[in-house]
Amino acid sequence: MTNYLIDTHAHLDFPELYNRLDEVLSNALEHDVKRIVTISTNLNKIKKIIKISENHQEIFHTVGVHPNEVLKDKNNSNYDLLLELSKNAKCVGIGECGLDYHYGKETKKEQKLSFITQIKVARATGLPLIIHARDADKDMIEILESEYKKGPFKAILHCFSSGKELALCGLELGFYISFSGIVTFKSAKLIQEIATIVPEDKILVETDAPYLSPTPLRGSINEPKNCLITAKYLAEIRKCEFSKFVNQLYMNSLKIFDKIT
């Protein structure tokens, strides 16, 4: 039994956190967050992310291109480069990648190509795919089901804020669902409902720091330490004993990110 947590999704290379990284890591450890996965959004910045993870034992990283970054990254669909970068000993996942039609309706074609390329890398490496989905549930379900038929891959529906149909699709494919501070918002009734039906062995917690601080810290810069707040909230709404739930979260994180030590 452990009381530790893993922040499965943060952006430690973003200036809000990077410029005071030692403090952020110290805060995390004080709040029982033992490991952090710092997430790639643009391969132009991957060297910085790799350096962060290699310089800190408690930090691991992913490699990938965010759907809103596809026009800013000429390597957004570079399979060979993604595959090569994934071989780093501290690279534990592919992404974050996916579809975002809230800000990127004009780049749907590029987003889909980049997303499918990263699915192929996840399939080839066995590393989990970190999926970003926003206002694109229909196309997301279609791509996930179609690609999974071509060959299985592991995945996480990160910072879940989509509809129930996408959640059920992900669970049917054996994916994990990760919840951020959004689940604590008063307006997030559907997300809270979904958080109560995810099987105990498929649920994860994250911050998406520096964004989406949980209630009562909304509006402040988010940090990995705040995983603890979200985990307590999830335990409450799922009506389960906190220490057992935290242990389950920790074991789930190690199972999906099986390169984390």
mmCIF file of C-alpha atoms in Angstrom:
data_model
loop_
_atom_site.group_PDB
_atom_site.id
_atom_site.type_symbol
_atom_site.label_atom_id
_atom_site.label_comp_id
_atom_site.label_asym_id
_atom_site.label_seq_id
_atom_site.Cartn_x
_atom_site.Cartn_y
_atom_site.Cartn_z
ATOM 1 C CA MET A 1 0.000 0.000 0.000
ATOM 2 C CA THR A 2 1.354 3.430 -0.943
ATOM 3 C CA ASN A 3 0.128 6.950 -0.320
ATOM 4 C CA TYR A 4 2.061 8.342 -3.277
ATOM 5 C CA LEU A 5 0.597 9.857 -6.430
ATOM 6 C CA ILE A 6 1.900 10.276 -9.955
ATOM 7 C CA ASP A 7 0.950 13.381 -11.925
ATOM 8 C CA THR A 8 0.394 11.682 -15.258
ATOM 9 C CA HIS A 9 0.187 14.919 -17.245
ATOM 10 C CA ALA A 10 1.925 18.252 -16.673
ATOM 11 C CA HIS A 11 3.836 20.768 -18.785
ATOM 12 C CA LEU A 12 6.989 21.464 -16.814
ATOM 13 C CA ASP A 13 8.646 23.148 -19.804
ATOM 14 C CA PHE A 14 6.074 25.957 -19.761
ATOM 15 C CA PRO A 15 7.505 29.151 -18.219
ATOM 16 C CA GLU A 16 4.976 29.287 -15.361
ATOM 17 C CA LEU A 17 6.585 26.123 -13.968
ATOM 18 C CA TYR A 18 10.012 25.895 -15.608
ATOM 19 C CA ASN A 19 11.197 29.219 -14.211
ATOM 20 C CA ARG A 20 10.779 27.900 -10.651
ATOM 21 C CA LEU A 21 11.102 24.182 -11.262
ATOM 22 C CA ASP A 22 12.965 23.361 -8.042
ATOM 23 C CA GLU A 23 10.161 24.916 -5.987
ATOM 24 C CA VAL A 24 7.505 23.117 -8.039
ATOM 25 C CA LEU A 25 9.200 19.755 -7.507
ATOM 26 C CA SER A 26 9.673 20.390 -3.804
ATOM 27 C CA ASN A 27 5.979 21.288 -3.475
ATOM 28 C CA ALA A 28 5.026 18.117 -5.320
ATOM 29 C CA LEU A 29 7.024 15.851 -3.025
ATOM 30 C CA GLU A 30 5.596 17.579 0.060
ATOM 31 C CA HIS A 31 2.128 16.666 -1.225
ATOM 32 C CA ASP A 32 3.041 13.018 -1.941
ATOM 33 C CA VAL A 33 3.368 13.436 -5.716
ATOM 34 C CA LYS A 34 6.354 11.152 -6.302
ATOM 35 C CA ARG A 35 6.606 11.125 -10.096
ATOM 36 C CA ILE A 36 5.602 13.551 -12.861
ATOM 37 C CA VAL A 37 5.163 12.976 -16.592
ATOM 38 C CA THR A 38 5.977 16.149 -18.511
ATOM 39 C CA ILE A 39 4.172 16.196 -21.823
ATOM 40 C CA SER A 40 5.397 17.113 -25.296
ATOM 41 C CA THR A 41 3.262 19.405 -27.452
ATOM 42 C CA ASN A 42 5.716 20.456 -30.163
ATOM 43 C CA LEU A 43 8.862 18.676 -31.340
ATOM 44 C CA ASN A 44 10.644 22.016 -31.711
ATOM 45 C CA LYS A 45 10.722 22.035 -27.889
ATOM 46 C CA ILE A 46 11.541 18.374 -27.308
ATOM 47 C CA LYS A 47 15.210 18.940 -26.396
ATOM 48 C CA LYS A 48 14.142 21.080 -23.431
ATOM 49 C CA ILE A 49 11.674 18.427 -22.286
ATOM 50 C CA ILE A 50 14.251 15.653 -22.572
ATOM 51 C CA LYS A 51 16.753 17.704 -20.572
ATOM 52 C CA ILE A 52 14.201 18.310 -17.805
ATOM 53 C CA SER A 53 13.489 14.598 -17.440
ATOM 54 C CA GLU A 54 17.113 13.512 -17.674
ATOM 55 C CA ASN A 55 18.154 16.042 -15.002
ATOM 56 C CA HIS A 56 15.510 14.962 -12.479
ATOM 57 C CA GLN A 57 14.983 11.408 -11.292
ATOM 58 C CA GLU A 58 11.287 11.994 -10.539
ATOM 59 C CA ILE A 59 10.419 13.353 -14.001
ATOM 60 C CA PHE A 60 9.635 11.370 -17.163
ATOM 61 C CA HIS A 61 8.498 12.662 -20.541
ATOM 62 C CA THR A 62 6.538 11.942 -23.702
ATOM 63 C CA VAL A 63 7.147 12.789 -27.342
ATOM 64 C CA GLY A 64 4.417 14.123 -29.598
ATOM 65 C CA VAL A 65 2.577 17.001 -31.243
ATOM 66 C CA HIS A 66 -0.568 18.653 -29.885
ATOM 67 C CA PRO A 67 -3.385 19.153 -32.426
ATOM 68 C CA ASN A 68 -3.248 22.934 -31.967
ATOM 69 C CA GLU A 69 0.463 22.879 -32.804
ATOM 70 C CA VAL A 70 0.309 21.069 -36.141
ATOM 71 C CA LEU A 71 0.914 24.187 -38.237
ATOM 72 C CA LYS A 72 3.811 25.254 -35.998
ATOM 73 C CA ASP A 73 5.653 21.942 -36.204
ATOM 74 C CA LYS A 74 6.864 20.743 -39.588
ATOM 75 C CA ASN A 75 7.498 17.313 -38.051
ATOM 76 C CA ASN A 76 3.908 16.879 -36.885
ATOM 77 C CA SER A 77 3.569 13.681 -38.947
ATOM 78 C CA ASN A 78 7.207 12.558 -39.026
ATOM 79 C CA TYR A 79 6.883 8.900 -38.067
ATOM 80 C CA ASP A 80 10.610 8.145 -38.187
ATOM 81 C CA LEU A 81 11.551 11.086 -35.966
ATOM 82 C CA LEU A 82 8.852 10.295 -33.420
ATOM 83 C CA LEU A 83 9.940 6.667 -33.363
ATOM 84 C CA GLU A 84 13.584 7.588 -32.832
ATOM 85 C CA LEU A 85 12.801 10.088 -30.054
ATOM 86 C CA SER A 86 10.632 7.516 -28.296
ATOM 87 C CA LYS A 87 13.689 5.321 -27.685
ATOM 88 C CA ASN A 88 14.960 7.656 -24.956
ATOM 89 C CA ALA A 89 15.109 5.761 -21.659
ATOM 90 C CA LYS A 90 12.889 8.332 -19.935
ATOM 91 C CA CYS A 91 10.313 8.619 -22.715
ATOM 92 C CA VAL A 92 7.196 6.901 -21.369
ATOM 93 C CA GLY A 93 4.488 7.835 -23.863
ATOM 94 C CA ILE A 94 3.466 9.261 -27.238
ATOM 95 C CA GLY A 95 1.632 12.592 -27.462
ATOM 96 C CA GLU A 96 -0.188 14.547 -26.466
ATOM 97 C CA CYS A 97 -1.985 14.221 -29.724
ATOM 98 C CA GLY A 98 -5.533 14.118 -30.965
ATOM 99 C CA LEU A 99 -8.229 16.404 -32.286
ATOM 100 C CA ASP A 100 -9.233 19.885 -31.155
ATOM 101 C CA TYR A 101 -11.984 21.539 -33.165
ATOM 102 C CA HIS A 102 -12.587 24.280 -30.588
ATOM 103 C CA TYR A 103 -9.616 26.286 -31.833
ATOM 104 C CA GLY A 104 -8.561 24.327 -34.907
ATOM 105 C CA LYS A 105 -11.470 23.696 -37.259
ATOM 106 C CA GLU A 106 -9.408 24.917 -40.194
ATOM 107 C CA THR A 107 -6.688 22.309 -39.555
ATOM 108 C CA LYS A 108 -8.838 19.173 -39.327
ATOM 109 C CA LYS A 109 -6.967 17.433 -42.144
ATOM 110 C CA GLU A 110 -3.535 18.111 -40.638
ATOM 111 C CA GLN A 111 -4.733 17.167 -37.158
ATOM 112 C CA LYS A 112 -6.061 13.819 -38.329
ATOM 113 C CA LEU A 113 -2.868 12.950 -40.206
ATOM 114 C CA SER A 114 -0.684 13.861 -37.233
ATOM 115 C CA PHE A 115 -2.943 11.956 -34.836
ATOM 116 C CA ILE A 116 -2.973 8.794 -36.930
ATOM 117 C CA THR A 117 0.816 8.980 -37.349
ATOM 118 C CA GLN A 118 1.231 9.112 -33.571
ATOM 119 C CA ILE A 119 -1.178 6.209 -33.139
ATOM 120 C CA LYS A 120 1.102 4.210 -35.437
ATOM 121 C CA VAL A 121 4.128 5.103 -33.314
ATOM 122 C CA ALA A 122 2.289 4.071 -30.148
ATOM 123 C CA ARG A 123 1.326 0.780 -31.773
ATOM 124 C CA ALA A 124 4.896 0.124 -32.911
ATOM 125 C CA THR A 125 6.551 0.993 -29.597
ATOM 126 C CA GLY A 126 3.979 -0.289 -27.130
ATOM 127 C CA LEU A 127 4.088 3.087 -25.389
ATOM 128 C CA PRO A 128 0.764 4.608 -24.315
ATOM 129 C CA LEU A 129 -0.830 7.273 -26.489
ATOM 130 C CA ILE A 130 -1.856 10.438 -24.636
ATOM 131 C CA ILE A 131 -5.045 11.645 -26.304
ATOM 132 C CA HIS A 132 -6.341 15.215 -26.378
ATOM 133 C CA ALA A 133 -9.981 15.518 -27.477
ATOM 134 C CA ARG A 134 -11.983 18.734 -27.592
ATOM 135 C CA ASP A 135 -15.225 19.319 -29.482
ATOM 136 C CA ALA A 136 -14.366 16.413 -31.788
ATOM 137 C CA ASP A 137 -15.981 13.355 -30.217
ATOM 138 C CA LYS A 138 -17.514 11.944 -33.405
ATOM 139 C CA ASP A 139 -14.307 12.025 -35.438
ATOM 140 C CA MET A 140 -12.287 10.874 -32.432
ATOM 141 C CA ILE A 141 -14.439 7.782 -31.947
ATOM 142 C CA GLU A 142 -14.317 6.995 -35.655
ATOM 143 C CA ILE A 143 -10.504 7.205 -35.791
ATOM 144 C CA LEU A 144 -9.914 5.279 -32.569
ATOM 145 C CA GLU A 145 -12.197 2.407 -33.543
ATOM 146 C CA SER A 146 -10.840 2.276 -37.087
ATOM 147 C CA GLU A 147 -7.194 2.361 -36.039
ATOM 148 C CA TYR A 148 -7.661 -0.150 -33.240
ATOM 149 C CA LYS A 149 -8.991 -2.664 -35.756
ATOM 150 C CA LYS A 150 -5.669 -2.365 -37.610
ATOM 151 C CA GLY A 151 -3.797 -3.353 -34.462
ATOM 152 C CA PRO A 152 -4.181 -2.687 -30.735
ATOM 153 C CA PHE A 153 -2.448 0.142 -28.908
ATOM 154 C CA LYS A 154 -2.502 1.507 -25.369
ATOM 155 C CA ALA A 155 -3.961 4.928 -24.665
ATOM 156 C CA ILE A 156 -5.095 7.481 -22.119
ATOM 157 C CA LEU A 157 -7.995 9.856 -22.665
ATOM 158 C CA HIS A 158 -6.294 12.715 -20.876
ATOM 159 C CA CYS A 159 -7.939 15.568 -18.939
ATOM 160 C CA PHE A 160 -11.293 14.040 -19.758
ATOM 161 C CA SER A 161 -13.917 16.648 -20.589
ATOM 162 C CA SER A 162 -15.745 15.027 -23.492
ATOM 163 C CA GLY A 163 -19.058 13.192 -23.762
ATOM 164 C CA LYS A 164 -20.102 9.857 -22.337
ATOM 165 C CA GLU A 165 -19.992 8.148 -25.728
ATOM 166 C CA LEU A 166 -16.270 8.836 -26.099
ATOM 167 C CA ALA A 167 -15.633 7.653 -22.539
ATOM 168 C CA LEU A 168 -17.441 4.379 -23.203
ATOM 169 C CA CYS A 169 -15.598 3.970 -26.510
ATOM 170 C CA GLY A 170 -12.279 4.393 -24.735
ATOM 171 C CA LEU A 171 -13.172 1.927 -22.015
ATOM 172 C CA GLU A 172 -14.368 -0.587 -24.591
ATOM 173 C CA LEU A 173 -10.922 -0.386 -26.214
ATOM 174 C CA GLY A 174 -9.215 -0.870 -22.862
ATOM 175 C CA PHE A 175 -7.993 2.712 -22.535
ATOM 176 C CA TYR A 176 -7.444 4.616 -19.312
ATOM 177 C CA ILE A 177 -9.316 7.825 -18.468
ATOM 178 C CA SER A 178 -7.525 10.601 -16.639
ATOM 179 C CA PHE A 179 -9.189 13.404 -14.689
ATOM 180 C CA SER A 180 -7.807 16.868 -13.990
ATOM 181 C CA GLY A 181 -9.026 19.717 -11.804
ATOM 182 C CA ILE A 182 -11.946 20.158 -14.211
ATOM 183 C CA VAL A 183 -13.781 17.364 -12.401
ATOM 184 C CA THR A 184 -13.953 19.556 -9.272
ATOM 185 C CA PHE A 185 -15.708 22.437 -11.056
ATOM 186 C CA LYS A 186 -19.366 23.007 -10.129
ATOM 187 C CA SER A 187 -20.262 23.166 -13.817
ATOM 188 C CA ALA A 188 -18.711 19.755 -14.592
ATOM 189 C CA LYS A 189 -21.693 17.572 -13.692
ATOM 190 C CA LEU A 190 -21.319 15.255 -16.689
ATOM 191 C CA ILE A 191 -17.589 14.819 -16.075
ATOM 192 C CA GLN A 192 -18.316 13.999 -12.443
ATOM 193 C CA GLU A 193 -20.872 11.409 -13.521
ATOM 194 C CA ILE A 194 -18.376 9.818 -15.909
ATOM 195 C CA ALA A 195 -15.734 9.808 -13.160
ATOM 196 C CA THR A 196 -17.983 7.599 -11.044
ATOM 197 C CA ILE A 197 -18.400 4.908 -13.707
ATOM 198 C CA VAL A 198 -14.783 4.452 -14.803
ATOM 199 C CA PRO A 199 -13.546 1.076 -13.479
ATOM 200 C CA GLU A 200 -11.114 1.360 -10.596
ATOM 201 C CA ASP A 201 -8.297 -0.153 -12.650
ATOM 202 C CA LYS A 202 -8.720 2.355 -15.514
ATOM 203 C CA ILE A 203 -8.767 5.709 -13.708
ATOM 204 C CA LEU A 204 -5.854 8.161 -13.502
ATOM 205 C CA VAL A 205 -5.291 11.611 -12.043
ATOM 206 C CA GLU A 206 -3.379 14.554 -13.506
ATOM 207 C CA THR A 207 -3.043 18.314 -13.262
ATOM 208 C CA ASP A 208 -2.412 19.489 -16.841
ATOM 209 C CA ALA A 209 -0.341 22.101 -14.987
ATOM 210 C CA PRO A 210 0.074 25.033 -15.281
ATOM 211 C CA TYR A 211 -3.602 25.016 -16.313
ATOM 212 C CA LEU A 212 -6.902 23.953 -14.727
ATOM 213 C CA SER A 213 -6.258 24.353 -11.013
ATOM 214 C CA PRO A 214 -8.889 22.456 -9.035
ATOM 215 C CA THR A 215 -11.468 24.099 -6.825
ATOM 216 C CA PRO A 216 -10.772 26.022 -4.535
ATOM 217 C CA LEU A 217 -7.634 27.184 -6.389
ATOM 218 C CA ARG A 218 -9.255 28.117 -9.696
ATOM 219 C CA GLY A 219 -7.538 31.034 -11.377
ATOM 220 C CA SER A 220 -4.118 30.291 -9.889
ATOM 221 C CA ILE A 221 -1.166 28.638 -11.580
ATOM 222 C CA ASN A 222 -1.631 24.892 -11.280
ATOM 223 C CA GLU A 223 1.155 22.621 -10.025
ATOM 224 C CA PRO A 224 1.663 18.848 -9.776
ATOM 225 C CA LYS A 225 1.128 19.096 -5.998
ATOM 226 C CA ASN A 226 -2.578 19.712 -6.683
ATOM 227 C CA CYS A 227 -3.048 16.109 -7.818
ATOM 228 C CA LEU A 228 -3.781 15.499 -4.171
ATOM 229 C CA ILE A 229 -6.823 17.799 -4.218
ATOM 230 C CA THR A 230 -8.269 16.158 -7.315
ATOM 231 C CA ALA A 231 -7.609 12.665 -5.969
ATOM 232 C CA LYS A 232 -9.455 13.498 -2.720
ATOM 233 C CA TYR A 233 -12.394 14.837 -4.689
ATOM 234 C CA LEU A 234 -12.536 11.742 -6.897
ATOM 235 C CA ALA A 235 -12.461 9.476 -3.850
ATOM 236 C CA GLU A 236 -15.369 11.402 -2.364
ATOM 237 C CA ILE A 237 -17.630 11.235 -5.407
ATOM 238 C CA ARG A 238 -16.718 7.602 -6.032
ATOM 239 C CA LYS A 239 -17.481 6.889 -2.362
ATOM 240 C CA CYS A 240 -14.278 4.987 -1.722
ATOM 241 C CA GLU A 241 -11.687 4.990 1.019
ATOM 242 C CA PHE A 242 -9.012 7.568 0.199
ATOM 243 C CA SER A 243 -5.845 5.613 0.990
ATOM 244 C CA LYS A 244 -7.018 2.615 -1.044
ATOM 245 C CA PHE A 245 -8.002 4.878 -3.921
ATOM 246 C CA VAL A 246 -4.622 6.634 -3.929
ATOM 247 C CA ASN A 247 -2.886 3.270 -3.983
ATOM 248 C CA GLN A 248 -5.067 2.233 -6.933
ATOM 249 C CA LEU A 249 -4.217 5.442 -8.798
ATOM 250 C CA TYR A 250 -0.523 4.859 -8.202
ATOM 251 C CA MET A 251 -0.646 1.255 -9.407
ATOM 252 C CA ASN A 252 -2.708 2.243 -12.452
ATOM 253 C CA SER A 253 -0.140 4.908 -13.347
ATOM 254 C CA LEU A 254 2.725 2.426 -13.134
ATOM 255 C CA LYS A 255 0.823 -0.104 -15.211
ATOM 256 C CA ILE A 256 0.073 2.184 -18.138
ATOM 257 C CA PHE A 257 3.436 3.998 -17.907
ATOM 258 C CA ASP A 258 5.434 0.837 -17.457
ATOM 259 C CA LYS A 259 8.808 2.552 -18.040
ATOM 260 C CA ILE A 260 8.420 4.685 -14.917
ATOM 261 C CA THR A 261 10.659 3.508 -12.099
#
